[in-house]
Short mmCIF file of C-alpha atoms in Angstrom, two decimals:
data_model
loop_
_atom_site.label_atom_id
_atom_site.label_comp_id
_atom_site.label_asym_id
_atom_site.label_seq_id
_atom_site.Cartn_x
_atom_site.Cartn_y
_atom_site.Cartn_z
CA MET A 1 74.08 118.87 127.35
CA SER A 2 77.87 118.46 127.23
CA SER A 3 79.89 121.59 126.55
CA PRO A 4 82.10 121.52 123.40
CA GLU A 5 85.30 121.06 125.41
CA HIS A 6 83.91 117.79 126.84
CA THR A 7 82.68 116.38 123.52
CA ARG A 8 84.59 113.29 122.46
CA PRO A 9 85.22 112.11 118.89
CA GLN A 10 82.87 109.32 117.87
CA TYR A 11 84.73 106.22 116.67
CA ILE A 12 83.09 104.79 113.54
CA GLY A 13 85.49 102.20 112.15
CA THR A 14 88.94 100.85 111.38
CA SER A 15 90.59 100.05 108.06
CA TYR A 16 94.12 99.59 106.78
CA VAL A 17 96.23 102.02 104.80
CA ARG A 18 95.96 101.18 101.11
CA HIS A 19 98.13 98.17 100.10
CA SER A 20 99.14 97.58 103.72
CA ASP A 21 98.69 94.93 106.37
CA SER A 22 100.46 96.91 109.09
CA SER A 23 99.39 100.57 109.04
CA ILE A 24 95.92 101.28 110.43
CA VAL A 25 93.40 104.07 109.82
CA PHE A 26 90.88 104.95 112.52
CA SER A 27 87.79 106.87 111.43
CA PHE A 28 86.08 109.36 113.76
CA THR A 29 83.41 111.99 113.50
CA PHE A 30 83.67 115.19 115.48
CA ASN A 31 81.20 118.05 115.15
CA ASN A 32 79.88 116.15 112.10
CA ALA A 33 83.26 116.39 110.33
CA LEU A 34 85.09 113.18 109.37
CA PHE A 35 88.62 112.49 110.61
CA SER A 36 90.90 109.69 109.39
CA VAL A 37 93.72 109.07 111.88
CA VAL A 38 96.70 107.05 110.65
CA ALA A 39 98.93 104.93 112.86
CA ALA A 40 101.72 104.17 110.37
CA SER A 41 104.25 101.35 110.34
CA PRO A 42 107.57 101.50 108.43
CA ASP A 43 107.14 97.79 107.67
CA ASP A 44 105.10 98.57 104.55
CA GLU A 45 105.67 101.04 101.73
CA ALA A 46 102.38 102.88 102.17
CA GLY A 47 102.87 103.53 105.87
CA GLY A 48 106.63 103.81 105.76
CA ALA A 49 106.42 107.01 103.75
CA LEU A 50 104.92 108.68 106.84
CA VAL A 51 107.41 107.48 109.45
CA PRO A 52 110.49 109.73 109.99
CA THR A 53 113.77 107.95 109.19
CA ASP A 54 115.13 108.51 112.70
CA TYR A 55 111.91 107.45 114.44
CA ASN A 56 112.10 104.63 117.00
CA PHE A 57 108.99 102.80 115.83
CA ASP A 58 109.66 99.58 117.75
CA ASP A 59 109.58 101.40 121.10
CA SER A 60 106.73 103.74 120.19
CA ILE A 61 103.26 103.37 121.70
CA GLU A 62 101.60 102.75 118.33
CA GLY A 63 104.46 100.51 117.19
CA LYS A 64 104.06 98.09 120.08
CA ILE A 65 100.29 97.84 119.60
CA LEU A 66 100.52 97.51 115.80
CA ASP A 67 103.08 94.72 116.15
CA GLU A 68 100.77 92.84 118.53
CA ILE A 69 97.90 93.23 116.08
CA LEU A 70 100.06 91.96 113.21
CA ASP A 71 101.16 88.91 115.24
CA LEU A 72 97.51 88.09 115.98
CA SER A 73 96.52 88.39 112.31
CA VAL A 74 98.15 85.07 111.37
CA HIS A 75 95.27 82.69 110.63
CA ASP A 76 95.59 79.33 112.35
CA GLY A 77 92.19 77.89 111.49
CA ASP A 78 88.79 78.02 113.06
CA GLY A 79 87.95 77.33 116.66
CA PRO A 80 87.93 78.94 120.08
CA TRP A 81 91.58 79.92 119.96
CA ASN A 82 91.12 81.81 116.72
CA THR A 83 88.03 83.49 118.17
CA ALA A 84 90.10 84.51 121.17
CA LYS A 85 92.69 86.05 118.84
CA GLN A 86 89.99 88.02 117.05
CA GLU A 87 88.73 89.36 120.36
CA ALA A 88 92.27 90.27 121.42
CA THR A 89 92.74 92.10 118.11
CA ARG A 90 89.50 94.01 118.66
CA ARG A 91 90.62 95.08 122.14
CA LEU A 92 94.02 96.24 120.87
CA LYS A 93 92.45 98.27 118.06
CA LYS A 94 90.07 99.90 120.52
CA GLN A 95 92.95 100.66 122.88
CA LEU A 96 94.89 102.39 120.11
CA ALA A 97 91.76 104.15 118.82
CA ASP A 98 91.08 105.57 122.30
CA LEU A 99 94.66 106.79 122.60
CA ALA A 100 94.48 108.32 119.12
CA ALA A 101 91.21 110.08 119.94
CA ASP A 102 92.76 111.61 123.08
CA ALA A 103 95.86 112.73 121.18
CA CYS A 104 93.94 114.22 118.24
CA LEU A 105 91.08 115.89 120.09
CA PRO A 106 92.75 119.33 120.34
CA THR A 107 93.51 119.25 116.59
CA MET A 108 89.94 118.17 115.82
CA ARG A 109 88.62 121.07 117.89
CA ARG A 110 90.82 123.46 115.93
CA LEU A 111 89.84 122.10 112.50
CA ALA A 112 86.13 121.66 113.33
CA PRO A 113 85.45 124.21 116.06
CA THR A 114 81.67 124.24 115.68
CA GLN A 115 79.16 121.56 114.83
CA ILE A 116 77.99 121.63 111.24
CA PRO A 117 74.28 120.89 110.66
CA ALA A 118 73.21 117.25 110.81
CA ALA A 119 73.04 115.50 107.45
CA GLN A 120 69.76 115.98 105.59
CA THR A 121 70.74 114.24 102.37
CA LEU A 122 72.96 111.33 101.41
CA GLN A 123 75.39 113.88 99.95
CA ASP A 124 75.74 115.55 103.37
CA ASN A 125 76.31 112.21 105.07
CA LEU A 126 78.77 110.64 102.65
CA TYR A 127 80.85 113.72 101.89
CA PRO A 128 81.23 115.86 105.03
CA PRO A 129 84.32 118.05 105.64
CA THR A 130 87.16 115.51 105.87
CA TYR A 131 90.61 115.68 107.45
CA THR A 132 93.55 113.26 107.68
CA LEU A 133 95.73 113.12 110.79
CA GLN A 134 98.64 111.00 112.01
CA VAL A 135 99.67 109.91 115.49
CA LEU A 136 103.32 109.60 116.56
CA THR A 137 104.91 108.99 119.95
CA GLU A 138 106.74 111.77 121.74
CA GLY A 139 108.04 110.85 125.16
CA ASP A 140 105.40 108.80 126.93
CA LYS A 141 102.32 109.82 124.92
CA LEU A 142 100.89 110.01 121.43
CA THR A 143 100.88 113.32 119.60
CA CYS A 144 98.95 114.41 116.51
CA CYS A 145 99.88 116.07 113.25
CA THR A 146 97.89 116.87 110.09
CA LEU A 147 98.57 115.24 106.72
CA ASP A 148 98.04 117.05 103.43
CA ASP A 149 97.13 115.26 100.18
CA TYR A 150 97.94 111.81 101.58
CA THR A 151 96.76 109.12 99.15
CA GLY A 152 97.05 106.07 101.39
CA ILE A 153 93.57 106.37 102.93
CA PRO A 154 91.15 103.89 101.34
CA GLU A 155 88.30 105.55 99.48
CA ARG A 156 85.47 105.54 102.00
CA HIS A 157 82.68 105.17 99.43
CA PRO A 158 84.23 103.35 96.45
CA PRO A 159 82.20 103.18 93.24
CA VAL A 160 81.22 99.96 91.53
CA PRO A 161 84.07 99.29 89.06
CA GLU A 162 83.24 100.19 85.47
CA GLU A 163 84.13 96.70 84.28
CA ARG A 164 81.63 95.27 86.78
CA LEU A 165 78.90 97.56 85.43
CA ARG A 166 79.71 96.40 81.91
CA ALA A 167 79.52 92.76 83.00
CA MET A 168 76.06 93.52 84.46
CA GLU A 169 75.12 95.17 81.13
CA LEU A 170 74.02 98.25 83.03
CA ASP A 171 74.17 101.38 80.87
CA LEU A 172 73.29 104.39 83.03
CA ASP A 173 72.37 106.43 79.94
CA THR A 174 69.71 103.99 78.71
CA THR A 175 68.47 102.10 81.80
CA ASP A 176 64.87 102.51 82.90
CA LEU A 177 66.02 102.43 86.52
CA LEU A 178 66.15 105.67 88.46
CA VAL A 179 69.62 107.22 88.36
CA VAL A 180 69.91 109.86 91.08
CA LYS A 181 72.60 111.93 92.75
CA PRO A 182 73.29 111.68 96.50
CA SER A 183 71.90 115.21 96.91
CA GLN A 184 68.49 113.95 95.67
CA VAL A 185 68.28 111.28 98.37
CA ILE A 186 66.59 112.67 101.50
CA LEU A 187 67.49 110.78 104.67
CA VAL A 188 64.53 109.73 106.82
CA ARG A 189 66.02 107.25 109.27
CA HIS A 190 69.35 105.51 109.71
CA LEU A 191 68.87 101.73 109.89
CA HIS A 192 72.23 99.95 109.83
CA HIS A 193 75.80 100.75 108.75
CA LEU A 194 75.25 102.58 105.44
CA VAL A 195 71.58 101.66 105.12
CA TRP A 196 68.84 104.29 105.39
CA ARG A 197 65.15 104.74 104.92
CA VAL A 198 64.98 107.61 102.44
CA MET A 199 62.69 109.72 100.25
CA VAL A 200 63.42 110.07 96.54
CA ASP A 201 61.04 112.14 94.40
CA GLY A 202 58.40 111.80 97.10
CA GLU A 203 58.62 107.99 97.28
CA GLU A 204 59.88 106.09 100.32
CA MET A 205 62.74 103.69 99.59
CA ILE A 206 65.67 101.90 101.17
CA CYS A 207 69.14 103.19 100.29
CA LYS A 208 72.34 101.15 100.58
CA ALA A 209 75.63 102.95 100.01
CA SER A 210 79.14 101.58 99.56
CA LEU A 211 81.70 101.46 102.35
CA ASP A 212 85.41 100.68 102.09
CA LEU A 213 85.23 97.86 104.66
CA PHE A 214 82.54 96.14 102.55
CA GLU A 215 83.67 97.33 99.13
CA HIS A 216 82.06 94.44 97.25
CA ALA A 217 78.64 94.63 98.95
CA VAL A 218 76.83 97.21 96.79
CA SER A 219 78.35 95.73 93.64
CA ASP A 220 77.24 92.21 94.59
CA GLU A 221 73.73 93.32 95.54
CA LEU A 222 73.30 95.33 92.35
CA ALA A 223 74.38 92.35 90.24
CA THR A 224 71.94 90.08 92.08
CA TYR A 225 68.95 92.39 91.76
CA LEU A 226 69.69 93.06 88.09
CA LYS A 227 69.86 89.33 87.39
CA ILE A 228 66.48 88.80 89.07
CA ARG A 229 65.01 91.79 87.22
CA THR A 230 66.33 90.68 83.83
CA ALA A 231 64.99 87.15 84.35
CA GLY A 232 61.54 88.60 84.97
CA VAL A 233 60.85 86.21 87.84
CA LYS A 234 58.90 87.21 90.95
CA LEU A 235 60.76 86.29 94.11
CA ARG A 236 60.14 87.36 97.68
CA VAL A 237 62.91 89.96 97.62
CA PRO A 238 62.74 93.77 97.47
CA ASP A 239 62.39 95.34 94.02
CA LEU A 240 65.37 97.26 92.67
CA LYS A 241 64.24 100.86 92.09
CA GLY A 242 67.42 102.67 91.08
CA VAL A 243 71.08 103.47 91.55
CA ILE A 244 72.90 106.38 93.16
CA GLN A 245 75.64 107.99 91.07
CA SER A 246 78.22 110.26 92.65
CA HIS A 247 81.05 112.18 90.98
CA ARG A 248 83.05 108.91 91.08
CA GLY A 249 80.41 106.50 89.77
CA VAL A 250 77.69 104.23 91.18
CA ILE A 251 78.03 104.24 94.97
CA GLY A 252 74.63 102.97 96.07
CA ILE A 253 71.37 101.24 95.25
CA LEU A 254 67.71 102.07 95.92
CA LEU A 255 65.28 99.32 96.88
CA ALA A 256 61.53 99.36 97.37
CA TYR A 257 60.51 100.10 100.94
CA ILE A 258 58.35 97.26 102.26
CA LEU A 259 55.76 97.99 104.93
CA HIS A 260 56.39 95.46 107.64
CA LYS A 261 55.25 94.16 111.01
CA HIS A 262 58.71 93.04 112.07
CA HIS A 263 62.06 94.16 110.71
CA SER A 264 63.40 90.61 110.94
CA LEU A 265 62.37 87.03 111.56
CA HIS A 266 64.99 86.96 114.29
CA ALA A 267 63.20 89.81 116.11
CA VAL A 268 59.86 87.96 115.95
CA LEU A 269 61.22 84.66 117.25
CA ALA A 270 63.32 86.31 119.96
CA GLY A 271 60.38 88.50 120.99
CA VAL A 272 58.05 85.53 121.35
CA LYS A 273 60.65 83.69 123.41
CA GLU A 274 61.22 86.71 125.67
CA GLY A 275 57.52 87.52 125.99
CA THR A 276 57.72 90.91 124.25
CA VAL A 277 55.93 89.70 121.09
CA ALA A 278 52.56 87.93 121.21
CA PRO A 279 52.68 84.20 120.34
CA SER A 280 49.96 84.90 117.75
CA GLU A 281 52.62 86.70 115.69
CA ALA A 282 54.54 83.44 115.14
CA THR A 283 52.01 80.59 115.27
CA PRO A 284 52.94 77.12 113.99
CA SER A 285 51.03 77.79 110.75
CA LEU A 286 52.87 81.09 110.22
CA ARG A 287 56.22 79.38 110.86
CA GLN A 288 55.34 76.71 108.31
CA LYS A 289 54.40 79.43 105.80
CA TRP A 290 57.63 81.35 106.37
CA ALA A 291 59.65 78.16 106.01
CA ARG A 292 57.94 77.40 102.69
CA GLN A 293 58.42 80.98 101.42
CA ILE A 294 62.10 81.01 102.36
CA ARG A 295 62.68 77.62 100.72
CA GLU A 296 60.89 78.72 97.54
CA THR A 297 62.80 82.00 97.40
CA LEU A 298 66.13 80.24 97.89
CA ALA A 299 65.25 77.71 95.17
CA GLY A 300 64.35 80.58 92.83
CA LEU A 301 67.67 82.28 93.52
CA HIS A 302 69.57 79.05 92.90
CA SER A 303 67.72 78.55 89.59
CA LEU A 304 69.29 81.87 88.52
CA ARG A 305 72.72 80.73 89.79
CA ILE A 306 72.52 83.20 92.68
CA LEU A 307 73.76 82.27 96.15
CA TRP A 308 72.22 84.07 99.12
CA ARG A 309 75.42 83.45 101.17
CA ASP A 310 74.36 85.34 104.31
CA LEU A 311 71.50 83.03 105.27
CA LYS A 312 70.15 83.90 108.72
CA THR A 313 66.91 84.89 110.39
CA HIS A 314 68.17 88.49 110.73
CA ASN A 315 67.96 88.76 106.92
CA VAL A 316 64.30 87.80 106.61
CA LEU A 317 61.72 90.58 106.97
CA ILE A 318 58.09 89.88 107.92
CA ASP A 319 55.85 92.25 105.96
CA ASN A 320 52.41 93.66 106.80
CA ASN A 321 50.76 90.59 105.29
CA SER A 322 52.81 88.32 107.58
CA ASP A 323 54.82 87.09 104.57
CA ALA A 324 58.57 86.44 104.60
CA VAL A 325 60.83 88.61 102.42
CA VAL A 326 64.49 87.64 101.92
CA LEU A 327 67.03 90.45 102.26
CA ASP A 328 70.74 91.24 101.93
CA PHE A 329 72.78 89.88 99.03
CA GLY A 330 75.94 91.82 99.86
CA GLY A 331 78.01 88.69 100.41
CA GLY A 332 78.42 88.69 104.18
CA ASN A 333 79.18 85.56 106.17
CA THR A 334 77.95 85.75 109.74
CA VAL A 335 79.85 83.57 112.21
CA GLY A 336 77.69 80.73 113.45
CA TRP A 337 75.39 80.45 110.45
CA VAL A 338 77.57 79.14 107.61
CA ASP A 339 81.01 77.59 108.20
CA ASN A 340 83.89 79.52 106.61
CA ASP A 341 84.93 76.52 104.49
CA LYS A 342 81.36 76.17 103.16
CA TYR A 343 80.79 79.86 102.44
CA ALA A 344 79.51 80.61 98.91
CA THR A 345 78.84 76.94 98.15
CA MET A 346 75.63 74.97 97.77
CA GLU A 347 76.62 73.03 100.88
CA GLY A 348 76.81 76.32 102.76
CA GLU A 349 73.38 77.33 101.44
CA GLU A 350 71.92 74.06 102.71
CA GLN A 351 73.63 74.51 106.08
CA GLY A 352 72.28 78.04 106.49
CA LEU A 353 68.79 76.96 105.46
CA ARG A 354 68.83 74.13 108.01
CA LYS A 355 69.70 76.61 110.76
CA ILE A 356 66.86 78.91 109.74
CA MET A 357 64.46 75.95 109.79
CA GLU A 358 65.76 74.97 113.24
CA ALA A 359 65.11 78.50 114.47
CA LEU A 360 61.56 78.22 113.13
CA GLY A 361 61.08 74.82 114.71
CA VAL A 362 60.33 73.33 111.29
CA GLN A 363 61.90 70.30 109.61
CA ALA A 364 64.38 71.26 106.88
#
C-alpha cells in the first residue's frame, strides 16, 4: 500500500469557469476530499478577477497552454482534422492537469491530511469536504494558492430548474413518486459517471445524479420518463421510481433496477465475436427479437414525440428473460453513431437505428 506522501490526487474532470471560454477548472479527489483547481485567464471577466494586474500571463506556464487550448477550440467542421484538434485539446488539458496536481499536492495534503471514510450514501459522495485552489506561475514552475468564497466554479450537481419542473407538471408535494434525500440513498456499486446501483428503503434501484458537465441530462431523462408515465404506455424502458431532492432542488432520479444477463447489447455482441460469450447468448432468433423490440420501443417513443438521441448498442440492456430494454435518455450524442448535423432529428434516429441493426446483422 502506498504511503500518504506518495498518494497522488485523482483527476476526475475538467470544466470551465462560469461564463468563460478561457479559464479552466480541474477537479481532483484527494483523501476523499474534492479539490477544484482554477487556471485563470485575464481574457474573460470571470477568470480575470483572479489574475494579478502585474502578472505576465502570456509568458506563464498556464497561459501558454490555455492559449493553445483556446486556439484549438475554433470549430472548423467535422472530419479527421477536427478529431485531431480534439485529441490535441485533450492532451493539453491533461498536461496542465498533471502540472496542477503536482503544484497543489502539498496544499491538498495540508487541507486533507487524512483519508475520510469512503462514501456510504449519495450525500457522502456528492457533498464531500470541498476546497478551491488556483495555480499561478512563479519562475519556471506552477505554484498553488487557496481561494475563499470564489463564485466562478460551476455548481457540480446543479438542480433541475424550477421552471423545467413546472413544465413537466411535477409537484414534489403531491406526486406519488418517491421523493428522497441523498442521505437516504445507500450506494451499492458505482456503474458509470454519476450512475450507481443503490438501495432505497430496502429496494434495489438505479440512481442517476446531475453533473455540471452534463447539466441537462437528469432534467431530460426526468422529462422523458414522466411523459411515458403520464401516457400510461408500456415501453421496454426502466420504470421511474422517484426523484432525489437535495438542499438545492431535484438533483437525481431513481429508476427500477432490472435483473439482467448482460449490461449492454454491445457487450453481448462483442463477447460473442471475441469468444468470451457463448454464441447461444446471441442466436439469429434472439437478434431478430432484439431488433423487433428496439424498433417497437423507438416507435413508441416517437409516438409520444420523444427522441432517443443516443441510439447505440451500449444503451440497450439484455434482461434475465433475454429481452432488450432501451436505456439512457440524457441527450448524449456518441461520435460514430449519429452525425452531428442529424442529432435530435428523425433522420438521426433512423441513422442510429440502422447502425444498431447492422451491429445485430439484421435488415433495418
